[in-house]
Short mmCIF file of C-alpha atoms in Angstrom, two decimals:
data_model
loop_
_atom_site.label_atom_id
_atom_site.label_comp_id
_atom_site.label_asym_id
_atom_site.label_seq_id
_atom_site.Cartn_x
_atom_site.Cartn_y
_atom_site.Cartn_z
CA UNK A 1 -12.34 -25.96 -17.93
CA UNK A 2 -10.86 -22.72 -19.58
CA UNK A 3 -10.30 -19.77 -17.45
CA UNK A 4 -9.41 -16.08 -18.24
CA UNK A 5 -7.49 -13.87 -16.18
CA UNK A 6 -7.54 -10.38 -17.09
CA UNK A 7 -4.73 -8.17 -15.54
CA UNK A 8 -1.05 -9.12 -15.11
CA UNK A 9 -0.05 -7.32 -12.04
CA UNK A 10 1.17 -9.10 -9.28
CA UNK A 11 -2.56 -10.06 -8.08
CA UNK A 12 -3.31 -11.77 -11.38
CA UNK A 13 0.12 -13.34 -11.58
CA UNK A 14 -0.20 -14.84 -8.44
CA UNK A 15 -3.79 -16.15 -8.94
CA UNK A 16 -2.14 -17.85 -12.18
CA UNK A 17 0.44 -19.12 -10.73
CA UNK A 18 -1.11 -20.97 -7.72
CA UNK A 19 -3.99 -22.01 -9.83
CA UNK A 20 -2.19 -23.40 -12.44
CA UNK A 21 -0.38 -25.25 -9.86
CA UNK A 22 -3.42 -26.39 -8.08
CA UNK A 23 -5.45 -27.16 -11.32
CA UNK A 24 -2.77 -28.57 -13.83
CA UNK A 25 -5.53 -30.00 -15.97
CA UNK A 26 -7.13 -26.50 -16.53
CA UNK A 27 -6.27 -24.09 -19.40
CA UNK A 28 -5.46 -20.93 -17.89
CA UNK A 29 -4.92 -17.79 -20.16
CA UNK A 30 -3.63 -14.50 -18.83
CA UNK A 31 -4.02 -11.09 -20.48
CA UNK A 32 -1.98 -7.77 -19.58
CA UNK A 33 -2.64 -4.48 -21.64
CA UNK A 34 0.72 -3.21 -20.87
CA UNK A 35 4.12 -4.15 -22.56
CA UNK A 36 5.32 -5.94 -19.30
CA UNK A 37 3.91 -7.63 -16.42
CA UNK A 38 3.95 -6.22 -12.82
CA UNK A 39 1.58 -3.38 -12.86
CA UNK A 40 2.99 -0.55 -10.34
CA UNK A 41 5.94 -2.58 -9.40
CA UNK A 42 8.78 -1.35 -11.21
CA UNK A 43 12.40 -1.89 -10.73
CA UNK A 44 15.38 -0.41 -12.68
CA UNK A 45 18.96 -0.99 -12.26
CA UNK A 46 20.88 2.34 -12.53
CA UNK A 47 24.77 1.67 -12.45
CA UNK A 48 25.19 0.16 -8.81
CA UNK A 49 21.64 1.44 -7.61
CA UNK A 50 18.33 -0.61 -7.27
CA UNK A 51 15.79 1.99 -8.12
CA UNK A 52 11.95 1.48 -7.17
CA UNK A 53 9.79 3.45 -9.46
CA UNK A 54 6.75 2.01 -7.86
CA UNK A 55 6.30 0.54 -4.41
CA UNK A 56 9.82 -0.06 -2.65
CA UNK A 57 8.39 -2.47 0.07
CA UNK A 58 6.00 -4.63 1.92
CA UNK A 59 4.72 -4.74 5.46
CA UNK A 60 6.27 -7.92 6.72
CA UNK A 61 3.84 -8.98 9.23
CA UNK A 62 1.47 -9.63 6.22
CA UNK A 63 3.09 -12.93 5.34
CA UNK A 64 1.35 -13.65 2.27
CA UNK A 65 3.97 -11.66 0.39
CA UNK A 66 6.81 -13.93 1.76
CA UNK A 67 5.22 -17.09 1.82
CA UNK A 68 5.02 -16.37 -2.17
CA UNK A 69 8.68 -15.15 -2.17
CA UNK A 70 9.61 -18.34 -0.42
CA UNK A 71 7.85 -20.43 -2.86
CA UNK A 72 9.39 -18.93 -5.59
CA UNK A 73 12.93 -19.79 -3.81
CA UNK A 74 13.88 -15.96 -3.12
CA UNK A 75 13.55 -15.89 0.63
CA UNK A 76 17.45 -15.62 0.79
CA UNK A 77 17.04 -12.27 -0.69
CA UNK A 78 14.88 -10.88 1.30
CA UNK A 79 15.92 -7.43 3.11
CA UNK A 80 14.68 -5.59 6.47
CA UNK A 81 14.50 -1.88 6.57
CA UNK A 82 16.86 0.06 9.03
CA UNK A 83 14.94 1.72 11.83
CA UNK A 84 15.34 5.11 12.53
CA UNK A 85 13.40 8.20 13.70
CA UNK A 86 11.21 9.40 11.50
CA UNK A 87 10.22 13.35 11.36
CA UNK A 88 7.33 15.58 10.09
CA UNK A 89 7.95 18.78 8.22
CA UNK A 90 5.35 21.48 9.21
CA UNK A 91 5.69 24.91 7.59
CA UNK A 92 9.47 25.47 7.95
CA UNK A 93 10.30 23.26 10.95
CA UNK A 94 11.38 19.60 11.24
CA UNK A 95 9.82 17.86 14.20
CA UNK A 96 10.34 14.32 15.47
CA UNK A 97 7.35 12.24 15.44
CA UNK A 98 6.20 11.78 18.88
CA UNK A 99 7.50 8.26 20.69
CA UNK A 100 4.72 6.08 22.24
CA UNK A 101 2.18 6.42 19.93
CA UNK A 102 0.17 3.93 17.50
CA UNK A 103 -0.68 5.45 14.13
CA UNK A 104 -0.13 8.98 15.69
CA UNK A 105 -2.52 8.31 18.74
CA UNK A 106 -0.61 9.13 21.95
CA UNK A 107 -0.88 6.10 24.39
CA UNK A 108 2.09 7.31 26.26
CA UNK A 109 2.22 10.58 28.64
CA UNK A 110 5.73 11.55 28.56
CA UNK A 111 6.98 11.31 24.89
CA UNK A 112 3.72 13.19 23.91
CA UNK A 113 4.31 15.96 26.39
CA UNK A 114 7.84 16.54 25.29
CA UNK A 115 6.80 16.69 21.97
CA UNK A 116 7.84 19.77 19.81
CA UNK A 117 5.31 19.12 16.77
CA UNK A 118 2.15 20.00 18.82
CA UNK A 119 1.52 23.08 20.92
CA UNK A 120 0.34 22.82 24.20
CA UNK A 121 -3.21 23.52 23.54
CA UNK A 122 -3.28 21.10 20.91
CA UNK A 123 -1.95 18.42 23.67
CA UNK A 124 -4.59 19.61 25.87
CA UNK A 125 -7.29 18.98 23.34
CA UNK A 126 -6.04 15.82 22.70
CA UNK A 127 -5.87 14.95 26.09
CA UNK A 128 -9.85 15.79 26.56
CA UNK A 129 -10.54 12.74 24.34
CA UNK A 130 -10.04 10.75 27.78
CA UNK A 131 -13.70 12.17 28.58
CA UNK A 132 -15.51 11.87 25.00
CA UNK A 133 -18.12 9.42 23.84
CA UNK A 134 -17.76 7.47 20.72
CA UNK A 135 -18.15 9.24 17.47
CA UNK A 136 -21.94 8.76 15.91
CA UNK A 137 -21.16 6.62 12.76
CA UNK A 138 -23.58 6.58 9.89
CA UNK A 139 -26.24 3.87 9.23
CA UNK A 140 -23.24 1.52 7.68
CA UNK A 141 -20.93 2.14 10.56
CA UNK A 142 -18.59 4.59 8.88
CA UNK A 143 -16.86 7.64 8.90
CA UNK A 144 -14.19 9.22 7.17
CA UNK A 145 -10.57 9.27 8.90
CA UNK A 146 -10.19 12.93 9.14
CA UNK A 147 -13.81 13.68 10.91
CA UNK A 148 -13.09 10.78 13.24
CA UNK A 149 -9.83 11.73 14.43
CA UNK A 150 -10.58 15.37 14.76
CA UNK A 151 -13.57 14.60 16.74
CA UNK A 152 -11.19 12.76 19.23
CA UNK A 153 -7.76 14.58 18.88
CA UNK A 154 -8.52 18.03 17.80
CA UNK A 155 -7.67 19.98 14.58
CA UNK A 156 -3.78 20.58 15.32
CA UNK A 157 -3.16 16.52 15.94
CA UNK A 158 -5.20 15.95 12.32
CA UNK A 159 -3.02 18.59 10.86
CA UNK A 160 0.35 17.89 12.21
CA UNK A 161 0.51 14.05 12.81
CA UNK A 162 -2.58 11.96 12.00
CA UNK A 163 -3.14 13.40 8.55
CA UNK A 164 0.57 12.95 7.65
CA UNK A 165 0.81 9.25 8.77
CA UNK A 166 -2.58 8.14 7.20
CA UNK A 167 -2.99 10.01 4.24
CA UNK A 168 -0.03 9.36 2.88
CA UNK A 169 -0.65 5.47 2.46
CA UNK A 170 -3.77 6.08 0.24
CA UNK A 171 -2.51 9.26 -1.13
CA UNK A 172 -6.42 11.14 -0.72
CA UNK A 173 -8.41 13.29 0.97
CA UNK A 174 -8.54 12.04 4.45
CA UNK A 175 -12.00 13.49 5.28
CA UNK A 176 -13.45 11.23 2.39
CA UNK A 177 -11.42 8.20 3.12
CA UNK A 178 -13.48 5.62 4.72
CA UNK A 179 -11.97 4.51 8.35
CA UNK A 180 -14.30 1.20 8.45
CA UNK A 181 -12.67 0.18 4.99
CA UNK A 182 -9.05 1.13 6.25
CA UNK A 183 -8.53 1.11 9.99
CA UNK A 184 -11.94 -0.33 11.36
CA UNK A 185 -10.07 -1.50 14.27
CA UNK A 186 -9.81 2.17 15.40
CA UNK A 187 -13.53 2.02 15.55
CA UNK A 188 -13.25 -1.20 17.27
CA UNK A 189 -11.58 -0.15 20.18
CA UNK A 190 -13.28 2.80 20.44
CA UNK A 191 -16.59 1.63 20.69
CA UNK A 192 -15.50 -1.26 23.15
CA UNK A 193 -13.30 1.04 25.67
CA UNK A 194 -15.82 4.27 25.11
CA UNK A 195 -13.17 6.68 23.48
CA UNK A 196 -10.02 6.68 21.51
CA UNK A 197 -7.28 7.32 23.91
CA UNK A 198 -8.50 4.95 26.58
CA UNK A 199 -8.92 2.28 23.79
CA UNK A 200 -5.44 2.86 22.39
CA UNK A 201 -3.54 2.34 25.66
CA UNK A 202 -5.60 -0.83 26.22
CA UNK A 203 -4.73 -2.01 22.83
CA UNK A 204 -1.02 -1.62 23.50
CA UNK A 205 -1.24 -3.18 26.99
CA UNK A 206 -2.99 -6.31 25.14
CA UNK A 207 -0.15 -6.25 22.83
CA UNK A 208 2.62 -6.48 25.08
CA UNK A 209 0.98 -9.00 27.25
CA UNK A 210 0.39 -11.23 24.07
CA UNK A 211 3.85 -10.74 22.61
CA UNK A 212 3.40 -8.28 19.76
CA UNK A 213 5.07 -5.10 20.77
CA UNK A 214 6.88 -4.89 17.73
CA UNK A 215 3.79 -4.48 16.13
CA UNK A 216 2.70 -1.66 18.03
CA UNK A 217 6.02 -0.16 16.72
CA UNK A 218 5.88 -1.01 13.28
CA UNK A 219 2.12 0.06 12.41
CA UNK A 220 2.83 3.80 12.90
CA UNK A 221 3.96 3.71 9.38
CA UNK A 222 1.64 1.41 7.50
CA UNK A 223 -1.34 -1.38 7.92
CA UNK A 224 -3.84 -2.25 10.32
CA UNK A 225 -3.94 -0.96 14.13
CA UNK A 226 -1.92 -3.93 15.46
CA UNK A 227 -3.82 -6.05 17.73
CA UNK A 228 -3.37 -9.33 19.49
CA UNK A 229 -5.24 -12.42 18.48
CA UNK A 230 -6.22 -14.31 15.63
CA UNK A 231 -4.32 -13.20 12.53
CA UNK A 232 -1.54 -11.50 14.31
CA UNK A 233 1.57 -13.09 15.03
CA UNK A 234 3.36 -12.69 18.16
CA UNK A 235 7.00 -11.48 18.21
CA UNK A 236 8.18 -14.73 19.13
CA UNK A 237 6.24 -16.61 16.31
CA UNK A 238 7.34 -13.50 14.17
CA UNK A 239 10.95 -14.28 14.64
CA UNK A 240 10.69 -17.99 14.53
CA UNK A 241 9.54 -17.88 10.91
CA UNK A 242 12.24 -15.35 9.90
CA UNK A 243 14.74 -17.63 11.47
CA UNK A 244 13.03 -20.86 9.66
CA UNK A 245 13.61 -19.11 6.25
CA UNK A 246 17.17 -18.39 7.13
CA UNK A 247 17.98 -21.69 7.99
CA UNK A 248 16.60 -22.91 4.81
CA UNK A 249 17.85 -20.18 2.59
CA UNK A 250 21.02 -19.19 3.72
CA UNK A 251 22.59 -16.59 6.33
CA UNK A 252 20.47 -13.55 5.73
CA UNK A 253 23.67 -11.35 7.22
CA UNK A 254 25.50 -12.03 4.16
CA UNK A 255 24.86 -8.73 2.28
CA UNK A 256 24.56 -5.16 3.32
CA UNK A 257 21.06 -4.20 4.59
CA UNK A 258 20.22 -7.75 5.67
CA UNK A 259 21.96 -7.59 9.30
CA UNK A 260 18.98 -6.53 11.41
CA UNK A 261 15.44 -8.03 10.96
CA UNK A 262 14.11 -5.47 13.69
CA UNK A 263 12.47 -3.50 10.85
CA UNK A 264 8.67 -4.06 9.69
CA UNK A 265 9.09 -3.81 6.06
CA UNK A 266 10.78 -5.95 3.72
CA UNK A 267 12.35 -5.48 0.35
CA UNK A 268 14.28 -7.96 -1.92
CA UNK A 269 17.93 -7.40 -2.75
CA UNK A 270 16.98 -7.58 -6.50
CA UNK A 271 13.83 -5.16 -5.93
CA UNK A 272 10.30 -6.07 -5.88
CA UNK A 273 10.27 -6.79 -9.71
CA UNK A 274 12.46 -9.73 -9.19
CA UNK A 275 9.28 -11.48 -7.65
CA UNK A 276 7.28 -10.83 -10.90
CA UNK A 277 10.36 -11.97 -12.99
CA UNK A 278 10.68 -15.24 -10.61
CA UNK A 279 6.61 -15.70 -10.97
CA UNK A 280 6.54 -15.66 -14.91
CA UNK A 281 9.71 -17.55 -15.28
CA UNK A 282 8.51 -20.51 -13.23
CA UNK A 283 4.84 -20.10 -14.25
CA UNK A 284 3.05 -23.59 -14.53
CA UNK A 285 2.96 -24.95 -18.19
CA UNK A 286 -1.12 -24.94 -18.54
CA UNK A 287 -0.80 -21.07 -18.07
CA UNK A 288 -0.42 -18.87 -20.86
CA UNK A 289 0.74 -15.34 -20.48
CA UNK A 290 0.30 -12.35 -22.95
CA UNK A 291 1.07 -8.66 -23.01
CA UNK A 292 -0.08 -5.77 -24.92
CA UNK A 293 -3.45 -7.50 -24.89
CA UNK A 294 -6.37 -5.23 -24.92
CA UNK A 295 -9.48 -6.95 -23.13
CA UNK A 296 -12.93 -5.40 -24.59
CA UNK A 297 -16.69 -5.84 -24.67
CA UNK A 298 -17.13 -8.70 -22.02
CA UNK A 299 -20.68 -10.13 -21.77
CA UNK A 300 -21.98 -13.26 -20.22
CA UNK A 301 -24.75 -15.55 -22.08
CA UNK A 302 -25.32 -19.26 -21.92
CA UNK A 303 -22.62 -20.07 -19.21
CA UNK A 304 -19.97 -18.70 -21.23
CA UNK A 305 -17.88 -15.34 -21.36
CA UNK A 306 -17.22 -13.78 -24.53
CA UNK A 307 -15.02 -10.90 -24.70
CA UNK A 308 -12.50 -9.15 -27.60
CA UNK A 309 -8.83 -9.11 -27.27
CA UNK A 310 -7.10 -7.09 -29.77
CA UNK A 311 -9.81 -7.48 -32.29
CA UNK A 312 -10.13 -11.49 -31.75
CA UNK A 313 -13.44 -12.74 -30.15
CA UNK A 314 -12.59 -15.27 -27.50
CA UNK A 315 -14.81 -17.44 -24.82
CA UNK A 316 -14.21 -18.72 -21.44
CA UNK A 317 -16.10 -20.84 -18.72
CA UNK A 318 -14.30 -18.47 -15.86
CA UNK A 319 -13.34 -15.23 -15.75
CA UNK A 320 -11.13 -13.36 -12.99
CA UNK A 321 -10.65 -9.72 -13.21
CA UNK A 322 -7.74 -8.27 -11.11
CA UNK A 323 -7.47 -4.56 -12.73
CA UNK A 324 -8.09 -1.25 -11.58
CA UNK A 325 -11.28 0.45 -11.44
CA UNK A 326 -11.29 2.44 -14.56
CA UNK A 327 -10.89 -0.61 -16.79
CA UNK A 328 -14.36 -1.68 -15.78
CA UNK A 329 -15.78 1.37 -17.82
CA UNK A 330 -15.29 -0.81 -20.94
CA UNK A 331 -16.94 -3.74 -19.47
CA UNK A 332 -20.38 -4.57 -18.63
CA UNK A 333 -21.38 -1.32 -19.74
CA UNK A 334 -25.19 -1.44 -19.78
CA UNK A 335 -24.92 -3.05 -16.35
CA UNK A 336 -25.41 -0.39 -13.30
CA UNK A 337 -24.59 -3.03 -10.89
CA UNK A 338 -20.87 -2.65 -11.53
CA UNK A 339 -21.07 1.18 -10.82
CA UNK A 340 -19.94 0.80 -7.06
CA UNK A 341 -16.39 -0.28 -8.53
CA UNK A 342 -16.69 1.46 -11.81
CA UNK A 343 -17.40 4.99 -10.42
CA UNK A 344 -14.19 4.48 -7.68
CA UNK A 345 -12.30 7.89 -7.35
CA UNK A 346 -8.57 7.52 -7.87
CA UNK A 347 -5.75 9.32 -6.79
CA UNK A 348 -2.43 10.52 -8.79
CA UNK A 349 0.98 10.68 -7.23
CA UNK A 350 4.34 11.09 -8.85
CA UNK A 351 7.60 9.87 -7.25
CA UNK A 352 11.04 11.41 -7.99
CA UNK A 353 14.27 9.67 -7.10
CA UNK A 354 17.49 11.54 -6.71
CA UNK A 355 20.84 10.25 -6.28
CA UNK A 356 23.70 12.67 -4.71
CA UNK A 357 27.31 12.46 -4.19
CA UNK A 358 27.93 11.84 -0.57
CA UNK A 359 30.89 13.73 -0.65
CA UNK A 360 29.42 16.84 -1.97
CA UNK A 361 26.07 16.84 -0.17
CA UNK A 362 25.47 19.88 1.99
CA UNK A 363 22.52 19.07 3.95
CA UNK A 364 21.62 17.36 7.35
CA UNK A 365 20.25 13.56 6.96
CA UNK A 366 17.83 13.12 9.86
CA UNK A 367 16.59 9.47 10.62
CA UNK A 368 14.86 7.50 7.88
CA UNK A 369 13.00 10.36 6.00
CA UNK A 370 9.98 12.91 6.78
CA UNK A 371 6.62 13.53 5.89
CA UNK A 372 5.16 17.00 5.19
CA UNK A 373 2.25 18.32 6.46
CA UNK A 374 -1.00 19.25 4.16
CA UNK A 375 -0.98 23.10 5.22
CA UNK A 376 2.72 23.37 4.05
CA UNK A 377 2.86 25.27 0.92
CA UNK A 378 4.32 22.69 -1.10
CA UNK A 379 2.92 20.11 -3.57
CA UNK A 380 5.39 17.38 -1.68
CA UNK A 381 3.84 14.84 0.91
CA UNK A 382 7.05 12.93 1.91
CA UNK A 383 10.63 12.14 1.41
CA UNK A 384 12.35 8.69 2.33
CA UNK A 385 16.25 8.87 2.67
CA UNK A 386 16.77 5.31 0.79
CA UNK A 387 20.40 5.04 1.48
CA UNK A 388 19.65 5.17 5.32
CA UNK A 389 16.37 3.26 5.14
CA UNK A 390 17.39 0.59 2.59
CA UNK A 391 20.94 0.75 2.22
CA UNK A 392 21.24 -2.15 0.11
CA UNK A 393 20.09 -0.03 -2.44
CA UNK A 394 22.63 2.56 -2.69
CA UNK A 395 26.39 2.55 -3.31
CA UNK A 396 28.26 3.73 0.24
CA UNK A 397 29.84 6.85 -1.47
CA UNK A 398 25.99 8.06 -2.61
CA UNK A 399 22.53 9.51 -1.09
CA UNK A 400 19.28 8.86 -2.47
CA UNK A 401 16.17 10.66 -1.71
CA UNK A 402 12.64 9.07 -2.67
CA UNK A 403 10.29 12.53 -2.96
CA UNK A 404 6.78 12.00 -3.26
CA UNK A 405 4.24 14.53 -4.95
CA UNK A 406 1.00 15.33 -5.21
CA UNK A 407 -1.52 16.14 -2.60
CA UNK A 408 -5.51 16.43 -3.17
CA UNK A 409 -6.84 19.27 -5.18
CA UNK A 410 -3.34 19.64 -6.60
CA UNK A 411 -2.97 18.82 -10.23
CA UNK A 412 0.71 19.31 -11.13
CA UNK A 413 1.28 15.54 -11.40
CA UNK A 414 -1.22 15.70 -14.29
CA UNK A 415 -0.01 19.15 -15.55
CA UNK A 416 3.78 19.02 -15.67
CA UNK A 417 6.00 17.18 -18.01
CA UNK A 418 8.60 14.92 -16.35
CA UNK A 419 11.43 17.62 -16.63
CA UNK A 420 9.17 20.29 -14.73
CA UNK A 421 8.31 17.91 -11.98
CA UNK A 422 11.80 16.95 -11.51
CA UNK A 423 12.87 20.30 -11.15
CA UNK A 424 10.00 21.18 -8.87
CA UNK A 425 10.77 18.01 -6.50
CA UNK A 426 14.40 19.07 -6.37
CA UNK A 427 13.63 22.70 -5.89
CA UNK A 428 11.04 22.23 -2.86
CA UNK A 429 13.06 19.23 -1.59
CA UNK A 430 16.28 21.65 -1.40
CA UNK A 431 14.14 24.29 0.49
CA UNK A 432 12.76 21.71 2.87
CA UNK A 433 16.04 20.22 3.74
CA UNK A 434 18.17 23.01 3.48
CA UNK A 435 20.71 22.06 0.85
CA UNK A 436 21.80 23.18 -2.26
CA UNK A 437 23.63 20.21 -3.72
CA UNK A 438 22.80 19.22 -7.30
CA UNK A 439 21.82 15.25 -8.08
CA UNK A 440 23.70 13.25 -10.45
CA UNK A 441 20.63 11.88 -11.78
CA UNK A 442 16.77 12.13 -11.21
CA UNK A 443 14.33 9.34 -12.22
CA UNK A 444 10.31 10.37 -12.44
CA UNK A 445 7.40 8.11 -12.50
CA UNK A 446 4.06 9.38 -12.62
CA UNK A 447 0.95 6.97 -11.52
CA UNK A 448 -2.03 9.03 -12.83
CA UNK A 449 -5.46 8.34 -11.46
CA UNK A 450 -3.59 4.66 -10.16
CA UNK A 451 -4.80 4.47 -6.18
CA UNK A 452 -8.34 3.38 -5.69
CA UNK A 453 -9.78 5.84 -2.65
CA UNK A 454 -11.59 3.72 -0.18
CA UNK A 455 -13.90 6.73 0.53
CA UNK A 456 -16.80 6.55 3.13
CA UNK A 457 -19.31 3.85 1.80
CA UNK A 458 -17.06 1.91 0.24
CA UNK A 459 -17.67 -1.33 1.93
CA UNK A 460 -21.29 -1.17 1.20
CA UNK A 461 -20.74 -0.25 -2.46
CA UNK A 462 -18.22 -3.14 -2.90
CA UNK A 463 -20.51 -5.60 -0.97
CA UNK A 464 -23.34 -4.73 -3.32
CA UNK A 465 -21.08 -5.22 -6.45
CA UNK A 466 -20.14 -8.95 -5.20
CA UNK A 467 -23.75 -9.76 -4.67
CA UNK A 468 -24.94 -8.73 -8.00
CA UNK A 469 -21.90 -10.76 -9.58
CA UNK A 470 -22.95 -13.75 -7.35
CA UNK A 471 -26.69 -13.50 -8.46
CA UNK A 472 -26.28 -12.65 -12.50
CA UNK A 473 -22.47 -13.92 -13.06
CA UNK A 474 -21.33 -17.27 -12.15
CA UNK A 475 -17.84 -18.07 -12.47
CA UNK A 476 -16.93 -14.12 -12.37
CA UNK A 477 -14.62 -13.31 -9.72
CA UNK A 478 -13.28 -9.89 -9.19
CA UNK A 479 -10.14 -9.17 -6.98
CA UNK A 480 -7.41 -6.70 -6.67
CA UNK A 481 -6.79 -3.15 -5.37
CA UNK A 482 -10.52 -1.77 -5.45
CA UNK A 483 -11.66 -4.55 -3.19
CA UNK A 484 -9.44 -5.89 -0.25
CA UNK A 485 -6.48 -3.57 0.38
CA UNK A 486 -4.32 -1.69 -1.49
CA UNK A 487 -1.15 -3.21 -0.12
CA UNK A 488 1.33 -5.94 -1.94
CA UNK A 489 0.27 -8.39 0.22
CA UNK A 490 -3.24 -7.65 0.14
CA UNK A 491 -3.54 -8.41 -3.34
CA UNK A 492 -1.44 -11.51 -3.14
CA UNK A 493 -3.84 -12.71 -0.20
CA UNK A 494 -6.84 -12.12 -2.42
CA UNK A 495 -5.50 -14.35 -5.41
CA UNK A 496 -4.54 -17.08 -2.56
CA UNK A 497 -7.85 -17.11 -1.11
CA UNK A 498 -9.56 -17.14 -4.46
CA UNK A 499 -7.53 -20.27 -5.52
CA UNK A 500 -8.46 -21.85 -2.46
CA UNK A 501 -11.97 -21.46 -3.02
CA UNK A 502 -11.98 -22.32 -6.50
CA UNK A 503 -9.96 -25.60 -5.79
CA UNK A 504 -12.45 -26.38 -2.79
CA UNK A 505 -15.61 -25.85 -4.68
CA UNK A 506 -14.15 -27.74 -7.78
CA UNK A 507 -13.95 -30.88 -5.60
CA UNK A 508 -17.04 -30.96 -3.72
#
């Protein structure tokens, strides 16, 4: 069997790695258009700093990534984030995020009452949700995140808490992003318990009974609404797995940043790109990896896929595509059945990472960082204090800020040069965090049209694409960020599930 994989990000590499091991008699060819593997994952060593120019961590409870890291022999380099208070900056003022909330939805009375972020009018409006009925969903059972939470909790809660927390994960317009495709469990608890606040209080109680209270705490930052039941480890199970990794691979407390495993996010001491390097180095011998390979003109006829790679015609019995939505514009051009992925909207952002001398830094560093409300007059959306969240990445006498740029409707990321973006990010974060110190260096990474937007109707559109492929394109498999989750573990999970499907189908 000859298999072609298009796309050398972590999803494509993982599919090649596991498929190569599962089917050593298959000939597997992976093509990556860029000069390097790893996609958005990009780690640089700058003197004694570990600098992530793309994603800087993954959610630990989505264990597929940790399993891959363990398979590659890197589990002894796993690091957990330092926990701390997170803040919201809103039009001139910095407020702590209220405690006792799940993804911004209040589940405890007193922390919410004492919160300075929300006015009394906003608190009263949010409390009215206790008496509201479920939101009237569309024909597909869908609604935007923004419309759903504004209906339940009011405009102020939306603007100051829900939007900074949830929109930042997807980098898009919260009034367009599908709740069904991103956080479907909010719909489930609302429908089950009658309204949002009742449902989240009940969900939190079920977490505590099932022993997943840490999940409730961690999911304020990323991922699905924490829930008890199938697919979610209890705290005891999670800690047992971490202890097993430690016993197998050594003491995780050996280096700075690994002393506590209470944080919900994971990183590696060598950066995320160390996973990419390891998987390339350990790729089975029946897998061939090629960079700078532009694949064009994919077609299917007579049970064979034909395509052009760098001007050379090639064929394959099976084709796996793990690339962003924009690439589909060059493939299956006359087939409208792919429009659901081909026309998917993508957002842009930029990341500015800046290092300061701690001795001369004149600002106050609060917690792990801050989120910035969309109504604040700035193109910035968030700032992480890396030396406090990921201390192993930074020398003890330095401070590193990771600043995010790019709001819906603001095109500075596309228009500005790297130098202009660096100056803008520094000027704005100095104003917001009230300091004047200048950095020793700034690194900029622009991610242009690279974040697929799961807008309302996404699930139905993707289901239609998959049904079309199943009917008309045997042995074609589509995985990656356009389909089932944008997080790093989501891509690894899709790759592993595909390999399991192929292994099972080829033996029956």
